[in-house]
């Protein structure tokens, strides 16, 4: 919690005859994050070179390429497929690769070619139809326009009728806002005729190479396209049948061969000498003991494994999150920004709690919450990969938060629920039912400012904690820690000064006490001192940071968006209801007529469109503004990130087993 | 002069009206200001993310910084109206 998984750095060394066994064992455990060996900056491994792939790598790779190409033809993707209850045995898969892969590949290639040929033909025919289109106004056979020795045929569009000065036979007919012109002129006069035509705005069109009138040929091509499309459907059907038949085998092959290729290429990441190899990498600390003993067992004691000391701050330790289940999905929001550094506080849990609260605060509406919940449930069918599932869980949490806040605000699609709002009233005075004093805008704004003050203070405190953990004890560390304290002091000092001058709702009342100095009371003076001390502390850390002092106000006020964005969404909902129901539907219900029913339907459409748009805006607004408050206002106070992802060598097997 | 013929009701009504106009201007102009600022940052941010996905977090921050302007406008408008 609050910290990434503790890691241990391991060093494995053995003679090269153990290479394959070690790689196989590492792959099976799926725990070892390989630290890539780079020849140019090998510390302590000078003179070593990167290893050669294991034998069989190129065969497996080429087989894998074949499998992927078949998968592509059939539209099979191992990522989007659920694993079967019964997994395939690897020996079986291997046999089937030997026996069936050739046939399957041939079928796939044949299908693919047939499909492409059909698609190309259809496309070609469609182009022909487009080319023929201008000539549909020309009633004669198109073949008659070709093959003259002494004449030239000019065809094209002209904006208006043209009469040529040279001897000619001309056909002209209106076509699509301009005219189709076909002129037959003696070969000798062709140049002159062309000049005249171009002056009249002539745009040449090539005459299609067809035998028959344009109309006849168009009908023929259209028929052909329909026939070919039916044929294509048949091919697609057969492809689908083949896919159904072979999908399970293909993904199993993919998995098996991917594993083989990855294993075969692993030595490329190790350091090797003539006879030995050295692999460096990371495993979670709690698995070290079992991992080491398993590896010793597999190699029959012929390998050397040891835990290596490492500097947790300087070295790039791979980061694996270590969070309770409820906040695991939120890791995706932290990843989107950047993974935490090894010794840094992991803020995932904080976000998993605060983010839904912010979202609910903005989009607190029971109706919207229920719709979002249903939408998230529906999307589960389509987003099957890890990140998608994580996002959907976050989405579910924010929907529930939205419902809870909706119950507090007493809002249902912008209507009031049968009880009064608890705590905060967001009902605007819109429509004839409007009563009461309107929304508690000032209350909400002050409340959000409070949230901002606390959130930012908390962020600064985390920075102090991080600094104490990540910076070596000394002058620099104390400067950073006190610098952050300075920021907190300035903020609270300013608050004290404001409280001593003005009375504000939800804030301590410190005004009205006797003045101590220049009309300012004791609290004000104390505040001023805090500000001064704070500025000195900040300046000691870095004078440049003093330029950012106005940020204190802008960042705190930025939290006012929680109130403002939420209120605008309520306003849209209420206005939609007012227009759809009070202005359109209600008057028609008063005296119903057939025409009125149509108007009522229009009203319902307005209602639906309005709320759909508002939900979309609400999700965008609620989600983006909440996450932005985290990324910009909260994270900039303490979070550095930049940790690299823990990617163990190996793979969880979905489709095959030994 | 107009002021001389103004009754109390008219004056109150116009005060309300000017408040509404002020609120509208506060949101509208700050919105435009934000838009102008984001107009330059947005394409650069998209470009940077396309080149290197890891910059997403950083460029998101850079993109949303000008949003603060319009939020201030919205806050001022809300304070004017209520």
PDB file of C-alpha atoms in Angstrom, chain A residues 68-76 107-109 111-113 115 239:
ATOM      1  CA  UNK A  68      -0.121 -14.653 -37.889  1.00  0.00           C
ATOM      2  CA  UNK A  69      -0.832 -14.274 -41.593  1.00  0.00           C
ATOM      3  CA  UNK A  70      -3.527 -16.981 -41.411  1.00  0.00           C
ATOM      4  CA  UNK A  71      -4.944 -15.334 -38.295  1.00  0.00           C
ATOM      5  CA  UNK A  72      -5.072 -12.109 -40.228  1.00  0.00           C
ATOM      6  CA  UNK A  73      -7.020 -13.695 -43.091  1.00  0.00           C
ATOM      7  CA  UNK A  74      -9.540 -15.240 -40.723  1.00  0.00           C
ATOM      8  CA  UNK A  75      -9.699 -12.211 -38.402  1.00  0.00           C
ATOM      9  CA  UNK A  76      -8.656 -14.222 -35.352  1.00  0.00           C
ATOM     10  CA  UNK A 107      -6.944 -22.845 -47.700  1.00  0.00           C
ATOM     11  CA  UNK A 108      -6.402 -19.469 -46.098  1.00  0.00           C
ATOM     12  CA  UNK A 109      -4.304 -18.270 -49.019  1.00  0.00           C
ATOM     13  CA  UNK A 111      -9.746 -17.832 -49.619  1.00  0.00           C
ATOM     14  CA  UNK A 112      -7.771 -14.663 -49.262  1.00  0.00           C
ATOM     15  CA  UNK A 113      -6.981 -14.556 -52.975  1.00  0.00           C
ATOM     16  CA  UNK A 115     -11.822 -12.610 -51.694  1.00  0.00           C
ATOM     17  CA  UNK A 239     -14.045 -17.985 -44.304  1.00  0.00           C
TER      18      UNK A 239
END
